Each structure stands twice: as structure tokens, then as C-alpha cells.
Amino acid sequence: FFYLIVGTFTFDEHRTALLAAYTTMLVVHLACWLCCSLPDPSVDKGWYWPCMREAQRESRYCSVCAKHIPGLDHHCTWLNTCIGRRQYPAFFALVTIGSAMFWFEAAVFISLLTGGSSPRVQAEAVNVLGSLTTFRVLVSLAAVFAGLLAISLSVLFCFHMFLQTTGLGTYAWMIDLRNRKQERKREKAKKEAKKNAVGEEAALPKKAEGTCTRTNEESSGNGMDVIATV
């Protein structure tokens, strides 16, 4: 789609530069995708990612692949494979290049929209699509689609950058997050139990005092009855 729009509505050296830059990123992106998808993640190969050396030492079982994966980070539904120690460098490069590529697409489409008032672009839009409105709608949809993909991959990129600062992989981070939630629940339950116990202890003396008072009143009443009888 990028080639169709840019190849039709850009001209001369500008077109050549845009297509060359995009083609370079696309080739690298596809190469990273193949490096993630084709190798068997259960084979103990690859090098340790510098910031996740400890997390990638362990081998974990993936129920989806039914395999033990050295340095399992997560099972990627989009790539239909596990991302372990062997695939993680290619996966991180895939996310990084993908983010840059789709931001590049969105920027080019937006520049075409803002420069759509030039006579040459208008003439080409009318000649190819029949109207300038159709051109604007088409490029706007392409810009929105590229922007959404760019935002999604950027969020994933930021998440993995965060994981690298913690030294945890995705799986290890999820386990750690679950353990922290359970610990907070246990602490909350302990506080509630302690609060209830304190409340019960504070209520016990009042009940005893009330019982003693009633006993004294009954004793006094009985004494008056005896005196009256005598």
C-alpha cells in the first residue's frame, strides 16, 4: 500500500529516497520475522541478552508449543512461536524496526495530506482517482492504520525496554506481578484480621462490666426484699 501511494503521488528524487528508505526497513523487518519464526525455540542455542542474563538461564515449559524452551520470555500469538533465548534478539529487533517503519509510513502519509494542495499532486489525484476528495480519504485511512500499528509496536517496545531495566523476561515479570498481588492480598487479610481481633478485645470488658452491674443490682434488690420481710 505504501508503494502504491508513494509511487503514484510522489515524484523524482523525493520518490526514490522514500522508497529506498522504506524498502531497507521492510527487508530488515522481514528478515527479523523469519529469524523469529523459522528456528526451533527449544534448541539450546543463541546468546544471552545482556540485560536478561539471569532470566534467560532457566528453561520453562510452554503448554502451547508443548516444549521446554530455554530462556522462555513468552509465547507470541502473532508469530505463532515461543520467544526464548534463541529468538529474543531477533524479536526485539523486529519490534524496534517495525515501530520505526510504521512511524515512517504515518509521517509520509501525513506529509502527503498537508502537501496535497500542490498543483502536481492535485492533478495526479484527479487523474488517477477521479477527485481530490478520494485521494484525501484514501491517504487519511492509510495514515490512521499506520499510526495505530506504530503506537501498538511502540508500546510493546517500551514494555520490553522496561523489562530490560528490571532484568526480568515477560514470563518472569508476570509471575512476579502475580506474587506481589497475592502478597498484598495476604497483608490486607492480616490487617483486617488484626483489626477485628482488636475490636473484639475492646468489646469484652464492656460486656463483663455490664454483667457485674446487673448482678449487683439483683443482689441489692434481694437484700431489700429480705429486710422488708423481717
XYZ file of C-alpha atoms in Angstrom:
230
model
C 0.000 0.000 0.000
C 2.898 2.324 0.797
C 4.455 1.594 -2.585
C 1.147 2.250 -4.332
C 0.565 5.649 -2.733
C 4.151 6.887 -2.670
C 4.925 5.537 -6.132
C 1.909 7.334 -7.576
C 1.794 10.635 -5.734
C 5.458 11.494 -5.170
C 7.939 12.462 -7.856
C 11.589 12.375 -8.918
C 14.304 12.240 -6.232
C 11.770 12.546 -3.416
C 10.084 9.322 -4.521
C 13.394 7.478 -4.859
C 14.569 8.456 -1.372
C 11.290 7.488 0.291
C 11.057 4.124 -1.449
C 14.713 3.304 -0.744
C 14.369 4.086 2.971
C 11.131 2.144 3.302
C 12.461 -0.858 1.356
C 15.522 -1.056 3.604
C 13.394 -1.106 6.761
C 10.949 -3.590 5.235
C 13.709 -6.034 4.255
C 15.251 -5.888 7.742
C 11.801 -6.288 9.306
C 11.033 -9.385 7.219
C 14.459 -10.861 7.981
C 13.827 -10.460 11.723
C 10.405 -12.042 11.325
C 11.940 -15.088 9.608
C 14.611 -15.354 12.308
C 11.830 -15.462 14.910
C 9.516 -17.866 13.114
C 11.747 -20.459 11.443
C 14.237 -21.661 14.121
C 13.104 -24.176 16.735
C 12.972 -22.285 20.067
C 13.502 -25.478 22.076
C 17.047 -25.891 20.729
C 19.508 -24.572 23.288
C 21.352 -22.081 21.098
C 21.681 -18.334 20.844
C 23.366 -15.830 23.089
C 22.191 -14.284 26.329
C 20.611 -10.865 26.054
C 22.882 -8.628 28.184
C 20.155 -7.223 30.448
C 18.319 -10.550 30.902
C 21.163 -12.981 31.530
C 19.728 -14.332 34.785
C 16.160 -14.593 33.494
C 17.270 -16.478 30.365
C 19.237 -19.140 32.246
C 16.083 -21.058 33.166
C 14.248 -23.439 30.854
C 10.451 -23.257 31.076
C 7.666 -25.366 29.616
C 5.269 -23.820 27.080
C 1.874 -25.517 27.103
C 1.021 -24.105 23.661
C 4.130 -25.465 21.925
C 4.371 -28.465 24.306
C 8.125 -27.913 24.561
C 10.706 -26.880 27.106
C 12.088 -23.536 25.934
C 15.497 -22.316 27.161
C 15.152 -18.756 28.431
C 11.417 -18.585 27.631
C 10.227 -14.980 27.501
C 6.691 -15.525 26.194
C 4.647 -17.297 23.543
C 3.911 -14.858 20.711
C 0.462 -15.409 19.221
C 1.158 -13.151 16.228
C 4.302 -15.059 15.242
C 2.833 -18.407 16.385
C 6.040 -19.370 18.162
C 7.778 -19.113 21.501
C 10.265 -16.330 22.073
C 13.130 -17.807 24.051
C 16.813 -17.084 24.371
C 17.403 -18.110 20.755
C 14.762 -15.776 19.264
C 14.780 -12.826 21.636
C 17.427 -10.689 19.852
C 15.552 -11.059 16.534
C 12.229 -10.383 18.276
C 13.475 -7.184 19.884
C 14.913 -6.040 16.535
C 11.584 -6.893 14.875
C 9.666 -4.700 17.318
C 12.179 -1.850 17.049
C 12.357 -1.817 13.247
C 8.593 -2.282 12.989
C 7.955 0.756 15.202
C 10.302 2.913 13.131
C 8.863 1.647 9.849
C 5.219 2.350 10.697
C 6.029 5.768 12.185
C 7.845 6.485 8.926
C 4.751 5.424 6.949
C 2.457 7.607 9.037
C 4.770 10.624 8.656
C 4.936 10.213 4.869
C 1.156 9.912 4.548
C 0.609 12.977 6.722
C 3.093 14.948 4.639
C 1.191 13.932 1.510
C -2.028 15.191 3.055
C -0.537 18.520 4.081
C 1.151 18.885 0.687
C -1.900 17.786 -1.236
C -2.653 21.346 -2.286
C 0.288 21.408 -4.705
C -0.891 21.548 -8.325
C 1.099 18.489 -9.339
C -0.367 16.271 -6.588
C -3.881 17.558 -7.262
C -3.567 16.854 -10.956
C -2.277 13.346 -10.321
C -5.005 12.650 -7.757
C -7.734 13.736 -10.147
C -6.144 11.800 -12.999
C -5.775 8.536 -11.029
C -8.645 8.599 -8.510
C -11.114 10.937 -10.174
C -11.235 13.515 -7.366
C -9.091 15.170 -4.749
C -11.537 14.111 -2.004
C -10.989 10.428 -2.773
C -7.240 10.971 -2.542
C -7.542 12.649 0.852
C -9.814 9.928 2.251
C -7.522 7.174 0.978
C -4.342 8.714 2.372
C -6.068 9.569 5.668
C -7.116 5.954 6.170
C -3.587 4.801 5.375
C -2.158 7.295 7.879
C -4.567 6.172 10.624
C -3.812 2.486 10.015
C -0.046 3.064 10.020
C -0.350 5.232 13.147
C -2.260 2.537 15.049
C 0.339 -0.081 14.169
C 3.125 2.321 15.120
C 1.540 3.033 18.514
C 0.985 -0.673 19.222
C 4.562 -1.620 18.422
C 5.893 1.388 20.310
C 4.012 0.300 23.441
C 5.499 -3.187 23.060
C 8.954 -1.675 22.534
C 8.639 0.448 25.692
C 7.432 -2.567 27.670
C 10.471 -4.619 26.684
C 12.764 -1.698 27.431
C 11.180 -1.608 30.889
C 11.752 -5.368 31.277
C 15.409 -4.889 30.444
C 15.759 -2.336 33.230
C 14.324 -4.883 35.687
C 16.330 -7.826 34.321
C 13.145 -9.909 34.021
C 11.567 -11.538 30.991
C 7.861 -11.280 30.206
C 7.009 -14.602 31.876
C 9.119 -13.870 34.944
C 7.600 -10.384 35.218
C 4.065 -11.809 35.094
C 4.908 -14.347 37.817
C 6.477 -11.597 39.925
C 3.418 -9.372 39.410
C 1.081 -12.201 40.445
C 3.152 -12.922 43.551
C 3.108 -9.262 44.554
C -0.678 -9.124 44.158
C -1.071 -12.237 46.291
C 1.277 -10.792 48.904
C -0.767 -7.575 49.029
C -3.940 -9.631 49.500
C -2.351 -11.588 52.346
C -1.158 -8.393 54.013
C -4.626 -6.882 53.674
C -6.220 -10.008 55.147
C -3.781 -9.922 58.078
C -4.579 -6.270 58.765
C -8.320 -6.963 58.647
C -7.936 -9.938 60.993
C -5.829 -7.893 63.400
C -8.348 -5.043 63.305
C -11.230 -7.421 64.035
C -9.289 -9.041 66.896
C -8.596 -5.644 68.479
C -12.287 -4.743 68.165
C -13.349 -7.964 69.866
C -10.867 -7.460 72.701
C -12.120 -3.916 73.240
C -15.725 -5.141 73.426
C -15.073 -7.888 76.013
C -14.527 -5.629 79.149
C -17.725 -3.707 78.436
C -19.734 -6.892 78.437
C -18.144 -8.032 81.697
C -18.786 -4.666 83.358
C -22.402 -4.753 82.265
C -22.792 -8.233 83.728
C -21.300 -7.162 87.081
C -23.631 -4.170 87.299
C -26.674 -6.287 86.693
C -25.513 -8.787 89.316
C -25.035 -6.033 91.902
C -28.494 -4.629 91.208
C -30.065 -8.040 91.602
C -28.197 -8.591 94.877
C -29.340 -5.231 96.231
C -32.925 -5.975 95.284
C -32.853 -9.318 97.066
C -31.460 -7.680 100.224
C -34.275 -5.131 100.293
C -36.808 -7.928 99.984
C -35.308 -9.713 102.981
C -35.373 -6.595 105.127
C -38.939 -5.859 104.186
C -39.970 -9.395 105.148
C -38.358 -9.165 108.536
